[in-house]
mmCIF file of C-alpha atoms and ligand atoms in Angstrom:
data_model
loop_
_atom_site.group_PDB
_atom_site.id
_atom_site.type_symbol
_atom_site.label_atom_id
_atom_site.label_comp_id
_atom_site.label_asym_id
_atom_site.label_seq_id
_atom_site.Cartn_x
_atom_site.Cartn_y
_atom_site.Cartn_z
ATOM 1 C CA MET O 661 75.589 122.103 87.625
ATOM 2 C CA LYS O 662 78.390 121.764 85.900
ATOM 3 C CA GLU O 663 80.306 117.917 85.416
ATOM 4 C CA TYR O 664 83.240 116.378 84.595
ATOM 5 C CA ASN O 665 84.205 113.110 84.156
ATOM 6 C CA VAL O 666 87.063 111.691 85.884
ATOM 7 C CA VAL O 667 88.628 108.733 84.745
ATOM 8 C CA LEU O 668 90.577 107.237 87.643
ATOM 9 C CA LEU O 669 93.397 104.627 87.276
ATOM 10 C CA LYS O 670 94.346 103.495 90.688
ATOM 11 C CA GLY O 671 97.390 101.571 89.852
ATOM 12 C CA ASP O 672 99.508 98.975 91.824
ATOM 13 C CA GLY O 673 101.365 99.046 95.371
ATOM 14 C CA ILE O 674 99.702 102.727 97.230
ATOM 15 C CA GLY O 675 97.779 103.578 94.396
ATOM 16 C CA PRO O 676 94.810 102.791 95.565
ATOM 17 C CA GLU O 677 95.139 103.872 99.135
ATOM 18 C CA ILE O 678 96.161 106.919 98.137
ATOM 19 C CA VAL O 679 93.246 108.244 95.109
ATOM 20 C CA ASP O 680 90.829 106.593 97.457
ATOM 21 C CA GLN O 681 91.463 109.870 100.145
ATOM 22 C CA ALA O 682 91.718 112.286 97.036
ATOM 23 C CA VAL O 683 88.497 111.161 95.501
ATOM 24 C CA LYS O 684 87.407 112.351 98.878
ATOM 25 C CA VAL O 685 88.603 115.583 99.020
ATOM 26 C CA MET O 686 87.885 116.508 95.372
ATOM 27 C CA ASP O 687 84.421 115.520 96.317
ATOM 28 C CA LYS O 688 84.475 117.735 99.243
ATOM 29 C CA ALA O 689 85.669 120.483 97.471
ATOM 30 C CA ALA O 690 83.236 119.674 94.013
ATOM 31 C CA SER O 691 80.541 120.479 96.486
ATOM 32 C CA ILE O 692 81.192 123.260 98.175
ATOM 33 C CA TYR O 693 81.954 125.039 94.739
ATOM 34 C CA GLY O 694 78.982 123.450 92.918
ATOM 35 C CA PHE O 695 80.363 121.174 90.374
ATOM 36 C CA LYS O 696 79.688 117.321 89.876
ATOM 37 C CA LEU O 697 82.782 114.930 89.114
ATOM 38 C CA ASN O 698 81.521 111.324 87.504
ATOM 39 C CA TYR O 699 84.290 108.545 87.954
ATOM 40 C CA THR O 700 85.168 105.435 85.840
ATOM 41 C CA GLU O 701 87.546 103.588 87.165
ATOM 42 C CA LYS O 702 89.792 102.219 84.534
ATOM 43 C CA LEU O 703 93.094 99.532 84.356
ATOM 44 C CA LEU O 704 96.523 100.417 84.408
ATOM 45 C CA GLY O 705 100.179 99.040 84.992
ATOM 46 C CA GLY O 706 100.211 95.919 87.332
ATOM 47 C CA ALA O 707 96.986 95.860 88.112
ATOM 48 C CA ALA O 708 96.312 95.595 84.335
ATOM 49 C CA ILE O 709 98.644 93.423 83.647
ATOM 50 C CA ASP O 710 97.376 90.691 86.254
ATOM 51 C CA GLU O 711 93.358 90.960 84.893
ATOM 52 C CA THR O 712 94.103 91.286 80.630
ATOM 53 C CA GLY O 713 98.162 90.159 80.182
ATOM 54 C CA ILE O 714 99.488 93.544 79.198
ATOM 55 C CA PRO O 715 99.719 96.675 81.162
ATOM 56 C CA LEU O 716 97.775 99.787 79.389
ATOM 57 C CA PRO O 717 94.065 97.372 78.523
ATOM 58 C CA GLU O 718 92.756 99.148 74.822
ATOM 59 C CA ASP O 719 89.561 100.054 76.915
ATOM 60 C CA THR O 720 91.438 102.547 79.560
ATOM 61 C CA ILE O 721 92.476 104.375 76.230
ATOM 62 C CA ILE O 722 89.479 105.086 75.376
ATOM 63 C CA GLU O 723 88.170 105.687 78.051
ATOM 64 C CA CYS O 724 90.962 107.986 78.982
ATOM 65 C CA LYS O 725 89.870 109.919 75.996
ATOM 66 C CA LYS O 726 86.707 110.381 76.163
ATOM 67 C CA SER O 727 87.311 112.124 79.557
ATOM 68 C CA ASP O 728 87.640 115.758 81.137
ATOM 69 C CA ALA O 729 90.911 114.590 83.443
ATOM 70 C CA VAL O 730 92.159 111.348 84.232
ATOM 71 C CA LEU O 731 93.932 110.766 88.245
ATOM 72 C CA LEU O 732 96.705 108.189 88.520
ATOM 73 C CA GLY O 733 97.762 106.827 91.820
ATOM 74 C CA ALA O 734 100.958 104.747 90.934
ATOM 75 C CA VAL O 735 102.268 101.833 88.950
ATOM 76 C CA GLY O 736 104.525 98.902 89.652
ATOM 77 C CA GLY O 737 105.681 96.355 92.222
ATOM 78 C CA TYR O 738 107.940 93.560 92.372
ATOM 79 C CA LYS O 739 105.698 91.273 91.140
ATOM 80 C CA TRP O 740 105.894 92.175 87.711
ATOM 81 C CA GLU O 741 109.773 92.995 87.764
ATOM 82 C CA THR O 742 110.958 90.194 85.746
ATOM 83 C CA LEU O 743 108.447 90.911 82.998
ATOM 84 C CA PRO O 744 110.250 92.154 79.505
ATOM 85 C CA GLY O 745 110.166 95.927 79.457
ATOM 86 C CA ASN O 746 107.176 95.846 77.095
ATOM 87 C CA LEU O 747 105.047 94.247 79.358
ATOM 88 C CA ARG O 748 106.142 95.683 82.414
ATOM 89 C CA PRO O 749 103.824 97.711 84.184
ATOM 90 C CA GLU O 750 105.619 101.043 83.566
ATOM 91 C CA ALA O 751 105.326 100.973 80.042
ATOM 92 C CA GLY O 752 101.355 101.660 80.420
ATOM 93 C CA LEU O 753 102.613 104.752 82.135
ATOM 94 C CA LEU O 754 104.974 105.500 79.075
ATOM 95 C CA GLY O 755 102.356 104.481 77.176
ATOM 96 C CA ILE O 756 99.290 106.638 78.496
ATOM 97 C CA ARG O 757 100.879 109.634 78.559
ATOM 98 C CA SER O 758 101.563 109.145 74.528
ATOM 99 C CA ALA O 759 98.494 108.095 73.555
ATOM 100 C CA LEU O 760 96.444 110.717 75.081
ATOM 101 C CA GLY O 761 99.707 113.226 73.672
ATOM 102 C CA LEU O 762 100.439 115.082 76.692
ATOM 103 C CA PHE O 763 103.954 116.047 75.543
ATOM 104 C CA ALA O 764 104.187 118.245 79.123
ATOM 105 C CA ASN O 765 104.907 117.172 82.490
ATOM 106 C CA LEU O 766 104.752 120.340 85.027
ATOM 107 C CA ARG O 767 106.202 119.487 88.865
ATOM 108 C CA PRO O 768 106.349 121.940 91.372
ATOM 109 C CA ALA O 769 108.767 121.937 94.058
ATOM 110 C CA LYS O 770 107.121 124.018 96.339
ATOM 111 C CA ILE O 771 108.027 123.589 100.019
ATOM 112 C CA PHE O 772 105.496 124.256 102.565
ATOM 113 C CA SER O 773 106.310 126.865 105.204
ATOM 114 C CA PRO O 774 105.835 124.333 107.846
ATOM 115 C CA LEU O 775 107.769 121.374 106.543
ATOM 116 C CA ARG O 776 111.073 123.454 105.957
ATOM 117 C CA ASP O 777 113.232 121.307 108.491
ATOM 118 C CA ALA O 778 112.302 118.749 106.065
ATOM 119 C CA SER O 779 114.938 119.622 103.806
ATOM 120 C CA PRO O 780 117.969 118.328 103.586
ATOM 121 C CA LEU O 781 119.410 121.747 102.785
ATOM 122 C CA ARG O 782 119.871 124.120 105.461
ATOM 123 C CA GLN O 783 117.045 126.911 105.735
ATOM 124 C CA ASP O 784 119.214 129.777 104.165
ATOM 125 C CA ILE O 785 119.697 128.439 101.214
ATOM 126 C CA ILE O 786 116.082 127.113 100.507
ATOM 127 C CA GLY O 787 114.477 130.856 101.846
ATOM 128 C CA GLU O 788 111.268 131.501 103.392
ATOM 129 C CA ASN O 789 108.998 130.130 100.088
ATOM 130 C CA LEU O 790 111.075 128.171 97.388
ATOM 131 C CA ASP O 791 108.404 127.534 94.707
ATOM 132 C CA ILE O 792 110.181 125.818 91.421
ATOM 133 C CA LEU O 793 108.095 124.495 88.262
ATOM 134 C CA ILE O 794 109.825 121.662 86.590
ATOM 135 C CA VAL O 795 108.627 121.586 82.838
ATOM 136 C CA ARG O 796 109.292 118.671 81.542
ATOM 137 C CA GLU O 797 109.217 117.429 77.796
ATOM 138 C CA LEU O 798 107.333 113.820 77.993
ATOM 139 C CA THR O 799 107.056 112.047 74.851
ATOM 140 C CA GLY O 800 109.611 112.241 73.300
ATOM 141 C CA GLY O 801 114.026 111.659 73.675
ATOM 142 C CA ILE O 802 115.499 108.922 74.615
ATOM 143 C CA TYR O 803 113.143 107.315 76.267
ATOM 144 C CA PHE O 804 110.887 107.122 73.194
ATOM 145 C CA GLY O 805 114.073 106.809 70.146
ATOM 146 C CA GLU O 806 115.574 103.474 69.146
ATOM 147 C CA ARG O 807 117.303 101.661 70.796
ATOM 148 C CA GLY O 808 119.131 98.006 70.438
ATOM 149 C CA ARG O 809 121.352 95.072 71.243
ATOM 150 C CA LEU O 810 124.274 94.921 68.575
ATOM 151 C CA ASP O 811 127.561 92.621 68.745
ATOM 152 C CA ASP O 812 130.388 95.875 69.231
ATOM 153 C CA ASN O 813 133.241 93.238 67.699
ATOM 154 C CA GLY O 814 132.099 90.066 69.673
ATOM 155 C CA ILE O 815 131.423 92.197 72.557
ATOM 156 C CA PRO O 816 127.397 91.858 73.706
ATOM 157 C CA ALA O 817 126.244 96.016 73.596
ATOM 158 C CA ALA O 818 123.277 98.143 73.203
ATOM 159 C CA TYR O 819 122.236 101.844 72.911
ATOM 160 C CA ASP O 820 119.517 104.569 72.863
ATOM 161 C CA THR O 821 118.843 107.120 70.800
ATOM 162 C CA GLU O 822 117.894 111.218 71.950
ATOM 163 C CA LYS O 823 115.635 112.392 68.749
ATOM 164 C CA TYR O 824 113.966 115.725 69.042
ATOM 165 C CA ASN O 825 112.215 116.973 66.577
ATOM 166 C CA VAL O 826 111.879 121.169 65.964
ATOM 167 C CA GLU O 827 107.844 120.849 66.790
ATOM 168 C CA GLN O 828 108.417 118.896 70.071
ATOM 169 C CA ILE O 829 110.853 121.769 71.145
ATOM 170 C CA ARG O 830 109.171 124.604 70.300
ATOM 171 C CA ARG O 831 105.150 123.140 71.897
ATOM 172 C CA ILE O 832 106.674 122.327 75.353
ATOM 173 C CA CYS O 833 109.111 125.825 75.376
ATOM 174 C CA LYS O 834 105.782 127.131 75.161
ATOM 175 C CA LYS O 835 104.259 125.845 77.656
ATOM 176 C CA GLY O 836 107.244 126.748 79.982
ATOM 177 C CA PHE O 837 107.417 130.239 78.583
ATOM 178 C CA GLU O 838 103.412 130.867 78.995
ATOM 179 C CA ALA O 839 103.913 128.947 82.927
ATOM 180 C CA ALA O 840 106.530 131.565 83.439
ATOM 181 C CA MET O 841 104.285 134.543 82.372
ATOM 182 C CA LYS O 842 102.005 133.205 85.237
ATOM 183 C CA ARG O 843 104.584 133.082 87.766
ATOM 184 C CA ASN O 844 107.371 135.291 88.102
ATOM 185 C CA LYS O 845 109.036 135.732 84.012
ATOM 186 C CA LYS O 846 112.127 133.439 84.781
ATOM 187 C CA LEU O 847 112.287 130.739 82.673
ATOM 188 C CA CYS O 848 115.690 128.366 82.588
ATOM 189 C CA SER O 849 116.088 126.438 79.888
ATOM 190 C CA VAL O 850 118.347 123.284 80.765
ATOM 191 C CA ASP O 851 119.959 121.027 78.168
ATOM 192 C CA LYS O 852 123.831 119.219 77.291
ATOM 193 C CA ALA O 853 124.302 121.694 74.663
ATOM 194 C CA ASN O 854 128.201 121.314 74.937
ATOM 195 C CA VAL O 855 128.311 117.986 73.941
ATOM 196 C CA LEU O 856 124.368 116.827 72.491
ATOM 197 C CA GLU O 857 123.385 118.117 69.091
ATOM 198 C CA SER O 858 119.772 117.554 70.342
ATOM 199 C CA SER O 859 120.610 120.031 72.900
ATOM 200 C CA ARG O 860 122.005 122.134 70.688
ATOM 201 C CA LEU O 861 119.421 122.245 68.385
ATOM 202 C CA TRP O 862 116.782 122.273 71.329
ATOM 203 C CA ARG O 863 119.221 125.894 72.413
ATOM 204 C CA GLU O 864 118.553 127.927 69.465
ATOM 205 C CA THR O 865 114.483 126.613 68.814
ATOM 206 C CA VAL O 866 114.150 128.468 72.381
ATOM 207 C CA THR O 867 116.046 131.203 71.385
ATOM 208 C CA GLU O 868 114.074 131.726 68.635
ATOM 209 C CA MET O 869 111.001 131.743 70.211
ATOM 210 C CA ALA O 870 112.119 133.918 73.281
ATOM 211 C CA LYS O 871 111.485 137.169 70.512
ATOM 212 C CA ASP O 872 107.628 136.416 71.628
ATOM 213 C CA TYR O 873 108.269 136.536 75.492
ATOM 214 C CA PRO O 874 109.998 139.666 75.964
ATOM 215 C CA ASP O 875 109.006 139.806 78.944
ATOM 216 C CA VAL O 876 110.373 136.228 79.915
ATOM 217 C CA GLU O 877 113.748 136.145 81.299
ATOM 218 C CA LEU O 878 115.513 133.624 79.575
ATOM 219 C CA SER O 879 118.161 131.760 80.878
ATOM 220 C CA TYR O 880 120.185 128.684 79.727
ATOM 221 C CA MET O 881 122.293 126.104 81.848
ATOM 222 C CA TYR O 882 124.175 122.152 81.312
ATOM 223 C CA VAL O 883 122.011 119.727 83.114
ATOM 224 C CA ASP O 884 125.129 118.947 85.791
ATOM 225 C CA ASN O 885 124.962 122.612 86.824
ATOM 226 C CA CYS O 886 121.559 122.525 87.112
ATOM 227 C CA ALA O 887 122.024 119.336 89.248
ATOM 228 C CA MET O 888 124.724 120.988 91.279
ATOM 229 C CA GLN O 889 122.830 124.705 91.472
ATOM 230 C CA LEU O 890 119.342 122.996 92.646
ATOM 231 C CA VAL O 891 121.508 122.431 95.549
ATOM 232 C CA ARG O 892 123.586 125.121 96.098
ATOM 233 C CA ASN O 893 121.525 128.034 95.187
ATOM 234 C CA PRO O 894 117.639 126.867 94.655
ATOM 235 C CA LYS O 895 116.234 130.109 95.032
ATOM 236 C CA GLN O 896 117.847 131.242 91.671
ATOM 237 C CA PHE O 897 114.932 129.451 89.480
ATOM 238 C CA ASP O 898 111.371 130.126 88.737
ATOM 239 C CA VAL O 899 109.897 127.699 85.794
ATOM 240 C CA ILE O 900 112.963 125.268 84.571
ATOM 241 C CA VAL O 901 112.151 123.855 81.277
ATOM 242 C CA THR O 902 113.815 120.425 79.816
ATOM 243 C CA SER O 903 113.831 117.060 78.202
ATOM 244 C CA ASN O 904 112.628 114.386 79.523
ATOM 245 C CA ILE O 905 115.289 112.501 80.600
ATOM 246 C CA PHE O 906 116.729 115.335 82.052
ATOM 247 C CA GLY O 907 113.643 116.316 83.616
ATOM 248 C CA ASP O 908 113.218 113.402 85.310
ATOM 249 C CA ILE O 909 115.983 113.593 87.189
ATOM 250 C CA LEU O 910 116.425 116.816 87.919
ATOM 251 C CA SER O 911 111.959 117.022 89.503
ATOM 252 C CA ASP O 912 113.422 113.915 92.174
ATOM 253 C CA GLU O 913 116.035 116.323 92.719
ATOM 254 C CA ALA O 914 114.261 118.984 93.612
ATOM 255 C CA SER O 915 112.061 117.035 95.006
ATOM 256 C CA MET O 916 114.048 115.831 97.846
ATOM 257 C CA ILE O 917 114.880 119.745 98.516
ATOM 258 C CA SER O 918 111.222 120.155 99.204
ATOM 259 C CA GLY O 919 111.203 117.090 101.705
ATOM 260 C CA SER O 920 109.334 115.180 101.251
ATOM 261 C CA ILE O 921 108.927 112.683 97.979
ATOM 262 C CA GLY O 922 104.993 111.983 99.334
ATOM 263 C CA MET O 923 104.407 115.890 99.049
ATOM 264 C CA LEU O 924 104.727 116.419 94.873
ATOM 265 C CA ALA O 925 101.638 116.845 92.336
ATOM 266 C CA SER O 926 102.428 116.657 89.163
ATOM 267 C CA ALA O 927 100.101 117.671 85.646
ATOM 268 C CA SER O 928 100.421 116.283 82.271
ATOM 269 C CA LEU O 929 99.097 117.944 80.086
ATOM 270 C CA GLY O 930 98.666 118.824 75.980
ATOM 271 C CA ASP O 931 96.842 120.996 73.303
ATOM 272 C CA GLY O 932 93.494 121.041 74.927
ATOM 273 C CA LYS O 933 92.407 120.759 78.617
ATOM 274 C CA LEU O 934 92.696 116.843 79.418
ATOM 275 C CA GLY O 935 94.686 115.950 81.219
ATOM 276 C CA LEU O 936 96.687 113.273 83.832
ATOM 277 C CA TYR O 937 97.183 114.106 87.245
ATOM 278 C CA GLU O 938 99.628 112.066 89.462
ATOM 279 C CA PRO O 939 101.650 111.721 92.594
ATOM 280 C CA ILE O 940 105.670 112.056 91.548
ATOM 281 C CA HIS O 941 105.926 109.436 92.899
ATOM 282 C CA GLY O 942 105.780 105.488 92.716
ATOM 283 C CA SER O 943 103.847 103.145 93.819
ATOM 284 C CA ALA O 944 106.282 102.404 97.181
ATOM 285 C CA PRO O 945 105.549 98.828 97.152
ATOM 286 C CA ASP O 946 107.572 98.569 101.216
ATOM 287 C CA ILE O 947 104.569 99.931 102.440
ATOM 288 C CA ALA O 948 101.383 99.577 100.333
ATOM 289 C CA GLY O 949 98.652 97.832 102.311
ATOM 290 C CA GLN O 950 100.249 99.631 105.638
ATOM 291 C CA GLY O 951 97.452 102.780 105.275
ATOM 292 C CA ILE O 952 100.787 104.408 106.056
ATOM 293 C CA ALA O 953 101.129 106.792 102.872
ATOM 294 C CA ASN O 954 100.858 109.728 102.291
ATOM 295 C CA PRO O 955 98.250 111.172 99.952
ATOM 296 C CA LEU O 956 99.150 115.119 99.771
ATOM 297 C CA ALA O 957 101.071 114.578 96.371
ATOM 298 C CA THR O 958 98.058 112.819 95.063
ATOM 299 C CA ILE O 959 95.458 115.084 96.452
ATOM 300 C CA LEU O 960 97.532 118.668 94.943
ATOM 301 C CA SER O 961 97.480 116.918 91.555
ATOM 302 C CA CYS O 962 93.652 116.752 92.036
ATOM 303 C CA ALA O 963 94.579 120.450 93.102
ATOM 304 C CA MET O 964 96.148 120.969 89.424
ATOM 305 C CA MET O 965 93.563 118.596 87.920
ATOM 306 C CA PHE O 966 91.408 121.796 88.985
ATOM 307 C CA ARG O 967 93.298 124.401 87.949
ATOM 308 C CA TYR O 968 94.179 123.500 83.750
ATOM 309 C CA SER O 969 91.525 121.588 83.202
ATOM 310 C CA PHE O 970 88.304 122.817 84.648
ATOM 311 C CA ASP O 971 89.583 126.574 84.872
ATOM 312 C CA GLU O 972 87.980 125.478 88.786
ATOM 313 C CA THR O 973 90.453 128.046 90.540
ATOM 314 C CA LYS O 974 88.535 128.717 94.010
ATOM 315 C CA ALA O 975 88.448 124.876 94.392
ATOM 316 C CA ALA O 976 91.834 124.649 93.505
ATOM 317 C CA ASP O 977 92.576 127.239 95.461
ATOM 318 C CA ALA O 978 90.842 125.545 98.552
ATOM 319 C CA ILE O 979 92.219 121.896 98.141
ATOM 320 C CA GLU O 980 96.341 123.666 98.132
ATOM 321 C CA ASN O 981 94.655 125.866 101.589
ATOM 322 C CA ALA O 982 93.432 123.010 103.541
ATOM 323 C CA VAL O 983 96.383 121.149 103.122
ATOM 324 C CA ALA O 984 98.818 124.251 104.058
ATOM 325 C CA ASN O 985 96.364 124.299 107.620
ATOM 326 C CA VAL O 986 96.444 120.179 108.094
ATOM 327 C CA LEU O 987 100.484 120.843 107.700
ATOM 328 C CA GLU O 988 99.824 123.924 110.037
ATOM 329 C CA LYS O 989 98.191 122.674 112.603
ATOM 330 C CA GLY O 990 101.040 119.952 113.045
ATOM 331 C CA TYR O 991 99.484 116.763 110.938
ATOM 332 C CA ARG O 992 101.955 114.397 109.413
ATOM 333 C CA THR O 993 102.180 111.009 107.798
ATOM 334 C CA LYS O 994 105.283 108.854 108.593
ATOM 335 C CA ASP O 995 106.801 110.260 105.555
ATOM 336 C CA ILE O 996 107.322 113.610 106.585
ATOM 337 C CA TYR O 997 107.196 113.339 110.328
ATOM 338 C CA THR O 998 109.425 115.467 112.566
ATOM 339 C CA GLU O 999 109.559 115.577 116.265
ATOM 340 C CA GLY O 1000 106.166 117.359 118.264
ATOM 341 C CA THR O 1001 103.896 116.864 115.950
ATOM 342 C CA ASN O 1002 101.340 114.598 115.242
ATOM 343 C CA VAL O 1003 100.951 110.983 113.252
ATOM 344 C CA LEU O 1004 98.515 110.076 111.063
ATOM 345 C CA SER O 1005 97.793 107.065 108.684
ATOM 346 C CA THR O 1006 96.040 108.022 105.431
ATOM 347 C CA LYS O 1007 92.826 107.738 106.300
ATOM 348 C CA GLU O 1008 93.125 109.953 108.784
ATOM 349 C CA MET O 1009 95.147 112.079 106.829
ATOM 350 C CA GLY O 1010 92.043 112.628 104.263
ATOM 351 C CA ILE O 1011 89.798 113.148 106.523
ATOM 352 C CA LYS O 1012 91.651 116.119 107.893
ATOM 353 C CA VAL O 1013 92.293 117.571 104.475
ATOM 354 C CA ILE O 1014 88.649 117.175 103.948
ATOM 355 C CA GLU O 1015 87.566 119.017 107.383
ATOM 356 C CA SER O 1016 89.662 121.551 106.437
ATOM 357 C CA ILE O 1017 88.260 122.795 103.061
ATOM 358 C CA GLU O 1018 86.143 126.287 102.741
HETATM 359 P P1 NAD J 2334 108.700 105.026 95.061
HETATM 360 O O1 NAD J 2334 108.566 106.570 94.730
HETATM 361 O O2 NAD J 2334 108.043 104.279 95.202
HETATM 362 O O3 NAD J 2334 109.073 105.067 96.554
HETATM 363 C C1 NAD J 2334 110.631 106.258 96.580
HETATM 364 C C2 NAD J 2334 110.752 105.455 98.638
HETATM 365 O O4 NAD J 2334 109.855 106.862 98.358
HETATM 366 C C3 NAD J 2334 110.044 104.207 98.897
HETATM 367 O O5 NAD J 2334 110.433 104.182 100.480
HETATM 368 C C4 NAD J 2334 108.404 104.519 99.315
HETATM 369 O O6 NAD J 2334 108.202 104.248 100.755
HETATM 370 C C5 NAD J 2334 109.003 106.596 99.736
HETATM 371 N N1 NAD J 2334 107.269 106.576 99.153
HETATM 372 C C6 NAD J 2334 106.637 106.842 98.277
HETATM 373 N N2 NAD J 2334 105.338 107.350 98.292
HETATM 374 C C7 NAD J 2334 105.091 107.437 99.084
HETATM 375 C C8 NAD J 2334 104.605 108.084 99.636
HETATM 376 N N3 NAD J 2334 102.999 108.655 98.854
HETATM 377 N N4 NAD J 2334 103.693 108.204 101.249
HETATM 378 C C9 NAD J 2334 105.136 107.730 102.046
HETATM 379 N N5 NAD J 2334 106.135 106.824 101.149
HETATM 380 C C10 NAD J 2334 106.120 107.275 100.137
HETATM 381 O O7 NAD J 2334 109.574 104.453 93.914
HETATM 382 P P2 NAD J 2334 110.015 102.873 93.759
HETATM 383 O O8 NAD J 2334 110.824 102.406 94.910
HETATM 384 O O9 NAD J 2334 111.927 103.299 92.796
HETATM 385 O O10 NAD J 2334 109.948 102.128 92.846
HETATM 386 C C11 NAD J 2334 108.750 101.400 93.029
HETATM 387 C C12 NAD J 2334 108.221 100.826 92.162
HETATM 388 O O11 NAD J 2334 107.148 102.198 91.870
HETATM 389 C C13 NAD J 2334 108.925 100.542 91.254
HETATM 390 O O12 NAD J 2334 107.827 99.376 90.661
HETATM 391 C C14 NAD J 2334 108.870 101.598 90.459
HETATM 392 O O13 NAD J 2334 109.077 101.465 89.364
HETATM 393 C C15 NAD J 2334 107.369 102.389 90.090
HETATM 394 N N6 NAD J 2334 107.406 103.816 89.445
HETATM 395 C C16 NAD J 2334 106.104 104.561 89.317
HETATM 396 C C17 NAD J 2334 106.147 105.449 89.469
HETATM 397 C C18 NAD J 2334 104.704 106.138 89.366
HETATM 398 O O14 NAD J 2334 103.901 105.659 88.757
HETATM 399 N N7 NAD J 2334 104.419 107.295 88.172
HETATM 400 C C19 NAD J 2334 107.135 106.895 89.221
HETATM 401 C C20 NAD J 2334 108.332 106.035 90.254
HETATM 402 C C21 NAD J 2334 108.079 104.523 89.989
#
């Protein structure tokens, strides 16, 4: 029997609650499709700070590197907000992605048809099956560039730097082209090339690469226009490829189109098969411990894990179908509740998904 080693980084806030449900779902799918998952739990974020004083302990990195995939809940919370930036839980998040060489973040913004009403956009704007994939660069750009404080003629000032080299741009755009090839063969490269030099290099590079993907229709869009187009006409998009900071903002915007941040999965990938899978939402400290968090984004992240790291396509499909099924039957967590549907707790939602896996 095939076995895969999965590191669980439950993290903070609702992290442990949602990961616990996702693990049960993975086990059920694995048992039906004939493989076994071995789990190791490690510390990240606030939980790691409390235990070790730092957000990303060395043995977390070592264990993740040895694994086949990593499942992350979420990190962060009020308790650690006053710590210096490099010691905050979020530093652990950026650090683990970087340590594992995960430079591509794949974020689907997909609407399950029973949740169409949850979208703040009109039905005619979202259409039948809205399905956008945002491919975001993860380990470069302004979040990792030089930064500092300085004295600007007596006025306190600060700066951050956006920098990309051609290799960084090539490898993320390659992921974008490859994803487009598997989908509707449309790739939109989003930048700010009218202002930023780094964006002009990005645009030159992606244009040059397009020759190798003659079947993919490449287009370009400025990030401000893209932010607008995502709410004006989201159906025009298939795959969007963009930088770290633009992708961070656009994927949150896209998540709202689909109705709930609690529904959206993500995969972070590098050159090999190892990937880190996590919901796009945070640790939701406002609802932590209440047992009402939506576990579906984490469960759908496991489906992405099966697809991208294990090539267990059938098991991945089974999880996604189970989620669709449960929604079809009118089961909801509080965040996606609409009149006439049944509200379930985090645990109850996990059980419904498990029961629907076939
Ligand atoms: P958040 O995503 O945690 O919460 C935003 C809102 O969405 C809250 O009202 C929350 O209750 C709700 N929400 C989020 N996930 C939900 C779920 N699964 N089910 C039901 N409701 C859900 O964002 P925030 O409040 O800006 O950040 C809280 C903390 O999380 C901060 O410390 C932040 O730095 C951190 N954060 C972590 C990650 C990560 O771990 N990947 C991502 C974003 C924010």
